[in-house]
Amino acid sequence: MKHKTSAVRSLLGWLLLAACVVLAAWAALEGYAPPARRSYAATGRTTDAQPIPVQTGEIPVNSADAAMLDKLPGVGPATAENILTERELNGPFYYPEDLLHVNGIGKKKLEDMRDMLDLTEE
């Protein structure tokens, strides 16, 4: 009889431990929300992004036409059209680094134009 009691206590102990682990995991995940993500539909890429405009220069990238975008350093007609296409496919640019997804814009070109960028939504 003593052997059965010991086995039952051992089983109950393991069940209690398992329940504690499950409850601790549930409590740790309670209220967890994944960060916002920006989707690049044309490429299938995503990037973490919070929609907070951070630049207010002289060229409003989120509303400018190709002629106005052409005024940015290192941007010609082809790159201006690429910016318009990216904006149309994936929505507004929130960070200057979002422009790195545009074909024809690299880190150097982005640094050259950074101070001229206005990333507010209009």
mmCIF file with all atom_site columns, N, CA and C in Angstrom, residues 30-68:
data_model
loop_
_atom_site.group_PDB
_atom_site.id
_atom_site.type_symbol
_atom_site.label_atom_id
_atom_site.label_alt_id
_atom_site.label_comp_id
_atom_site.label_asym_id
_atom_site.label_entity_id
_atom_site.label_seq_id
_atom_site.pdbx_PDB_ins_code
_atom_site.Cartn_x
_atom_site.Cartn_y
_atom_site.Cartn_z
_atom_site.occupancy
_atom_site.B_iso_or_equiv
_atom_site.pdbx_formal_charge
_atom_site.auth_seq_id
_atom_site.auth_comp_id
_atom_site.auth_asym_id
_atom_site.auth_atom_id
_atom_site.pdbx_PDB_model_num
ATOM 1   N N  . GLU A 1 30 ? 1.478  36.526 -22.270 1.00 0.00 ? 30 GLU A N  1
ATOM 2   C CA . GLU A 1 30 ? 0.262  37.336 -22.152 1.00 0.00 ? 30 GLU A CA 1
ATOM 3   C C  . GLU A 1 30 ? 0.577  38.790 -22.513 1.00 0.00 ? 30 GLU A C  1
ATOM 4   N N  . GLY A 1 31 ? -0.169 39.327 -23.422 1.00 0.00 ? 31 GLY A N  1
ATOM 5   C CA . GLY A 1 31 ? 0.020  40.719 -23.813 1.00 0.00 ? 31 GLY A CA 1
ATOM 6   C C  . GLY A 1 31 ? 1.118  40.931 -24.830 1.00 0.00 ? 31 GLY A C  1
ATOM 7   N N  . TYR A 1 32 ? 1.781  39.880 -25.266 1.00 0.00 ? 32 TYR A N  1
ATOM 8   C CA . TYR A 1 32 ? 2.844  40.038 -26.256 1.00 0.00 ? 32 TYR A CA 1
ATOM 9   C C  . TYR A 1 32 ? 2.235  40.345 -27.614 1.00 0.00 ? 32 TYR A C  1
ATOM 10  N N  . ALA A 1 33 ? 2.734  41.398 -28.248 1.00 0.00 ? 33 ALA A N  1
ATOM 11  C CA . ALA A 1 33 ? 2.302  41.728 -29.609 1.00 0.00 ? 33 ALA A CA 1
ATOM 12  C C  . ALA A 1 33 ? 3.550  41.852 -30.467 1.00 0.00 ? 33 ALA A C  1
ATOM 13  N N  . PRO A 1 34 ? 3.598  41.191 -31.594 1.00 0.00 ? 34 PRO A N  1
ATOM 14  C CA . PRO A 1 34 ? 4.774  41.304 -32.448 1.00 0.00 ? 34 PRO A CA 1
ATOM 15  C C  . PRO A 1 34 ? 4.919  42.728 -32.970 1.00 0.00 ? 34 PRO A C  1
ATOM 16  N N  . PRO A 1 35 ? 6.138  43.159 -33.289 1.00 0.00 ? 35 PRO A N  1
ATOM 17  C CA . PRO A 1 35 ? 6.337  44.509 -33.796 1.00 0.00 ? 35 PRO A CA 1
ATOM 18  C C  . PRO A 1 35 ? 5.651  44.694 -35.147 1.00 0.00 ? 35 PRO A C  1
ATOM 19  N N  . ALA A 1 36 ? 5.334  45.958 -35.458 1.00 0.00 ? 36 ALA A N  1
ATOM 20  C CA . ALA A 1 36 ? 4.726  46.258 -36.753 1.00 0.00 ? 36 ALA A CA 1
ATOM 21  C C  . ALA A 1 36 ? 5.700  45.895 -37.863 1.00 0.00 ? 36 ALA A C  1
ATOM 22  N N  . ARG A 1 37 ? 5.161  45.466 -38.980 1.00 0.00 ? 37 ARG A N  1
ATOM 23  C CA . ARG A 1 37 ? 6.008  45.083 -40.105 1.00 0.00 ? 37 ARG A CA 1
ATOM 24  C C  . ARG A 1 37 ? 5.522  45.790 -41.347 1.00 0.00 ? 37 ARG A C  1
ATOM 25  N N  . ARG A 1 38 ? 6.452  46.178 -42.189 1.00 0.00 ? 38 ARG A N  1
ATOM 26  C CA . ARG A 1 38 ? 6.126  46.762 -43.475 1.00 0.00 ? 38 ARG A CA 1
ATOM 27  C C  . ARG A 1 38 ? 6.386  45.698 -44.522 1.00 0.00 ? 38 ARG A C  1
ATOM 28  N N  . SER A 1 39 ? 5.425  45.461 -45.365 1.00 0.00 ? 39 SER A N  1
ATOM 29  C CA . SER A 1 39 ? 5.550  44.424 -46.375 1.00 0.00 ? 39 SER A CA 1
ATOM 30  C C  . SER A 1 39 ? 5.946  45.033 -47.708 1.00 0.00 ? 39 SER A C  1
ATOM 31  N N  . TYR A 1 40 ? 6.846  44.384 -48.394 1.00 0.00 ? 40 TYR A N  1
ATOM 32  C CA . TYR A 1 40 ? 7.228  44.774 -49.743 1.00 0.00 ? 40 TYR A CA 1
ATOM 33  C C  . TYR A 1 40 ? 6.635  43.733 -50.673 1.00 0.00 ? 40 TYR A C  1
ATOM 34  N N  . ALA A 1 41 ? 5.414  44.005 -51.126 1.00 0.00 ? 41 ALA A N  1
ATOM 35  C CA . ALA A 1 41 ? 4.645  43.022 -51.883 1.00 0.00 ? 41 ALA A CA 1
ATOM 36  C C  . ALA A 1 41 ? 5.382  42.529 -53.121 1.00 0.00 ? 41 ALA A C  1
ATOM 37  N N  . ALA A 1 42 ? 6.057  43.411 -53.817 1.00 0.00 ? 42 ALA A N  1
ATOM 38  C CA . ALA A 1 42 ? 6.709  43.024 -55.070 1.00 0.00 ? 42 ALA A CA 1
ATOM 39  C C  . ALA A 1 42 ? 7.876  42.071 -54.837 1.00 0.00 ? 42 ALA A C  1
ATOM 40  N N  . THR A 1 43 ? 8.530  42.171 -53.689 1.00 0.00 ? 43 THR A N  1
ATOM 41  C CA . THR A 1 43 ? 9.719  41.362 -53.442 1.00 0.00 ? 43 THR A CA 1
ATOM 42  C C  . THR A 1 43 ? 9.501  40.289 -52.390 1.00 0.00 ? 43 THR A C  1
ATOM 43  N N  . GLY A 1 44 ? 8.416  40.389 -51.634 1.00 0.00 ? 44 GLY A N  1
ATOM 44  C CA . GLY A 1 44 ? 8.168  39.430 -50.571 1.00 0.00 ? 44 GLY A CA 1
ATOM 45  C C  . GLY A 1 44 ? 8.957  39.709 -49.308 1.00 0.00 ? 44 GLY A C  1
ATOM 46  N N  . ARG A 1 45 ? 9.687  40.832 -49.266 1.00 0.00 ? 45 ARG A N  1
ATOM 47  C CA . ARG A 1 45 ? 10.479 41.171 -48.083 1.00 0.00 ? 45 ARG A CA 1
ATOM 48  C C  . ARG A 1 45 ? 9.613  41.924 -47.082 1.00 0.00 ? 45 ARG A C  1
ATOM 49  N N  . THR A 1 46 ? 9.951  41.818 -45.811 1.00 0.00 ? 46 THR A N  1
ATOM 50  C CA . THR A 1 46 ? 9.310  42.615 -44.780 1.00 0.00 ? 46 THR A CA 1
ATOM 51  C C  . THR A 1 46 ? 10.387 43.228 -43.915 1.00 0.00 ? 46 THR A C  1
ATOM 52  N N  . THR A 1 47 ? 10.044 44.299 -43.253 1.00 0.00 ? 47 THR A N  1
ATOM 53  C CA . THR A 1 47 ? 10.987 44.950 -42.366 1.00 0.00 ? 47 THR A CA 1
ATOM 54  C C  . THR A 1 47 ? 10.222 45.520 -41.185 1.00 0.00 ? 47 THR A C  1
ATOM 55  N N  . ASP A 1 48 ? 10.830 45.486 -40.008 1.00 0.00 ? 48 ASP A N  1
ATOM 56  C CA . ASP A 1 48 ? 10.189 46.076 -38.847 1.00 0.00 ? 48 ASP A CA 1
ATOM 57  C C  . ASP A 1 48 ? 10.125 47.576 -39.042 1.00 0.00 ? 48 ASP A C  1
ATOM 58  N N  . ALA A 1 49 ? 8.965  48.158 -38.769 1.00 0.00 ? 49 ALA A N  1
ATOM 59  C CA . ALA A 1 49 ? 8.826  49.599 -38.943 1.00 0.00 ? 49 ALA A CA 1
ATOM 60  C C  . ALA A 1 49 ? 7.701  50.121 -38.080 1.00 0.00 ? 49 ALA A C  1
ATOM 61  N N  . GLN A 1 50 ? 7.895  51.251 -37.516 1.00 0.00 ? 50 GLN A N  1
ATOM 62  C CA . GLN A 1 50 ? 6.853  51.971 -36.815 1.00 0.00 ? 50 GLN A CA 1
ATOM 63  C C  . GLN A 1 50 ? 6.547  53.209 -37.644 1.00 0.00 ? 50 GLN A C  1
ATOM 64  N N  . PRO A 1 51 ? 5.288  53.492 -37.940 1.00 0.00 ? 51 PRO A N  1
ATOM 65  C CA . PRO A 1 51 ? 4.954  54.603 -38.823 1.00 0.00 ? 51 PRO A CA 1
ATOM 66  C C  . PRO A 1 51 ? 5.091  55.965 -38.162 1.00 0.00 ? 51 PRO A C  1
ATOM 67  N N  . ILE A 1 52 ? 6.324  56.424 -38.006 1.00 0.00 ? 52 ILE A N  1
ATOM 68  C CA . ILE A 1 52 ? 6.598  57.723 -37.418 1.00 0.00 ? 52 ILE A CA 1
ATOM 69  C C  . ILE A 1 52 ? 7.469  58.506 -38.390 1.00 0.00 ? 52 ILE A C  1
ATOM 70  N N  . PRO A 1 53 ? 6.934  59.574 -39.010 1.00 0.00 ? 53 PRO A N  1
ATOM 71  C CA . PRO A 1 53 ? 7.758  60.368 -39.909 1.00 0.00 ? 53 PRO A CA 1
ATOM 72  C C  . PRO A 1 53 ? 8.923  60.998 -39.144 1.00 0.00 ? 53 PRO A C  1
ATOM 73  N N  . VAL A 1 54 ? 10.131 60.928 -39.707 1.00 0.00 ? 54 VAL A N  1
ATOM 74  C CA . VAL A 1 54 ? 11.300 61.421 -38.994 1.00 0.00 ? 54 VAL A CA 1
ATOM 75  C C  . VAL A 1 54 ? 12.080 62.492 -39.748 1.00 0.00 ? 54 VAL A C  1
ATOM 76  N N  . GLN A 1 55 ? 11.795 62.716 -41.009 1.00 0.00 ? 55 GLN A N  1
ATOM 77  C CA . GLN A 1 55 ? 12.538 63.683 -41.802 1.00 0.00 ? 55 GLN A CA 1
ATOM 78  C C  . GLN A 1 55 ? 11.596 64.752 -42.333 1.00 0.00 ? 55 GLN A C  1
ATOM 79  N N  . THR A 1 56 ? 12.020 65.989 -42.279 1.00 0.00 ? 56 THR A N  1
ATOM 80  C CA . THR A 1 56 ? 11.250 67.071 -42.882 1.00 0.00 ? 56 THR A CA 1
ATOM 81  C C  . THR A 1 56 ? 12.187 67.975 -43.666 1.00 0.00 ? 56 THR A C  1
ATOM 82  N N  . GLY A 1 57 ? 12.635 67.498 -44.823 1.00 0.00 ? 57 GLY A N  1
ATOM 83  C CA . GLY A 1 57 ? 13.479 68.280 -45.722 1.00 0.00 ? 57 GLY A CA 1
ATOM 84  C C  . GLY A 1 57 ? 12.626 68.983 -46.757 1.00 0.00 ? 57 GLY A C  1
ATOM 85  N N  . GLU A 1 58 ? 13.213 69.294 -47.904 1.00 0.00 ? 58 GLU A N  1
ATOM 86  C CA . GLU A 1 58 ? 12.488 70.080 -48.903 1.00 0.00 ? 58 GLU A CA 1
ATOM 87  C C  . GLU A 1 58 ? 11.791 69.265 -49.987 1.00 0.00 ? 58 GLU A C  1
ATOM 88  N N  . ILE A 1 59 ? 12.107 67.980 -50.133 1.00 0.00 ? 59 ILE A N  1
ATOM 89  C CA . ILE A 1 59 ? 11.465 67.153 -51.161 1.00 0.00 ? 59 ILE A CA 1
ATOM 90  C C  . ILE A 1 59 ? 10.508 66.171 -50.477 1.00 0.00 ? 59 ILE A C  1
ATOM 91  N N  . PRO A 1 60 ? 9.182  66.360 -50.644 1.00 0.00 ? 60 PRO A N  1
ATOM 92  C CA . PRO A 1 60 ? 8.210  65.460 -50.012 1.00 0.00 ? 60 PRO A CA 1
ATOM 93  C C  . PRO A 1 60 ? 8.116  64.128 -50.760 1.00 0.00 ? 60 PRO A C  1
ATOM 94  N N  . VAL A 1 61 ? 8.925  63.187 -50.358 1.00 0.00 ? 61 VAL A N  1
ATOM 95  C CA . VAL A 1 61 ? 9.068  61.917 -51.069 1.00 0.00 ? 61 VAL A CA 1
ATOM 96  C C  . VAL A 1 61 ? 7.740  61.164 -51.193 1.00 0.00 ? 61 VAL A C  1
ATOM 97  N N  . ASN A 1 62 ? 6.854  61.303 -50.216 1.00 0.00 ? 62 ASN A N  1
ATOM 98  C CA . ASN A 1 62 ? 5.600  60.551 -50.236 1.00 0.00 ? 62 ASN A CA 1
ATOM 99  C C  . ASN A 1 62 ? 4.507  61.182 -51.087 1.00 0.00 ? 62 ASN A C  1
ATOM 100 N N  . SER A 1 63 ? 4.761  62.375 -51.632 1.00 0.00 ? 63 SER A N  1
ATOM 101 C CA . SER A 1 63 ? 3.754  63.000 -52.491 1.00 0.00 ? 63 SER A CA 1
ATOM 102 C C  . SER A 1 63 ? 4.351  63.618 -53.750 1.00 0.00 ? 63 SER A C  1
ATOM 103 N N  . ALA A 1 64 ? 5.667  63.629 -53.875 1.00 0.00 ? 64 ALA A N  1
ATOM 104 C CA . ALA A 1 64 ? 6.329  64.277 -55.013 1.00 0.00 ? 64 ALA A CA 1
ATOM 105 C C  . ALA A 1 64 ? 6.117  63.500 -56.305 1.00 0.00 ? 64 ALA A C  1
ATOM 106 N N  . ASP A 1 65 ? 6.111  64.247 -57.417 1.00 0.00 ? 65 ASP A N  1
ATOM 107 C CA . ASP A 1 65 ? 6.071  63.604 -58.730 1.00 0.00 ? 65 ASP A CA 1
ATOM 108 C C  . ASP A 1 65 ? 7.504  63.329 -59.185 1.00 0.00 ? 65 ASP A C  1
ATOM 109 N N  . ALA A 1 66 ? 7.652  62.718 -60.348 1.00 0.00 ? 66 ALA A N  1
ATOM 110 C CA . ALA A 1 66 ? 8.979  62.332 -60.845 1.00 0.00 ? 66 ALA A CA 1
ATOM 111 C C  . ALA A 1 66 ? 9.883  63.541 -61.032 1.00 0.00 ? 66 ALA A C  1
ATOM 112 N N  . ALA A 1 67 ? 9.332  64.659 -61.512 1.00 0.00 ? 67 ALA A N  1
ATOM 113 C CA . ALA A 1 67 ? 10.149 65.859 -61.740 1.00 0.00 ? 67 ALA A CA 1
ATOM 114 C C  . ALA A 1 67 ? 10.727 66.382 -60.432 1.00 0.00 ? 67 ALA A C  1
ATOM 115 N N  . MET A 1 68 ? 9.950  66.354 -59.358 1.00 0.00 ? 68 MET A N  1
ATOM 116 C CA . MET A 1 68 ? 10.440 66.839 -58.068 1.00 0.00 ? 68 MET A CA 1
ATOM 117 C C  . MET A 1 68 ? 11.459 65.861 -57.475 1.00 0.00 ? 68 MET A C  1
#
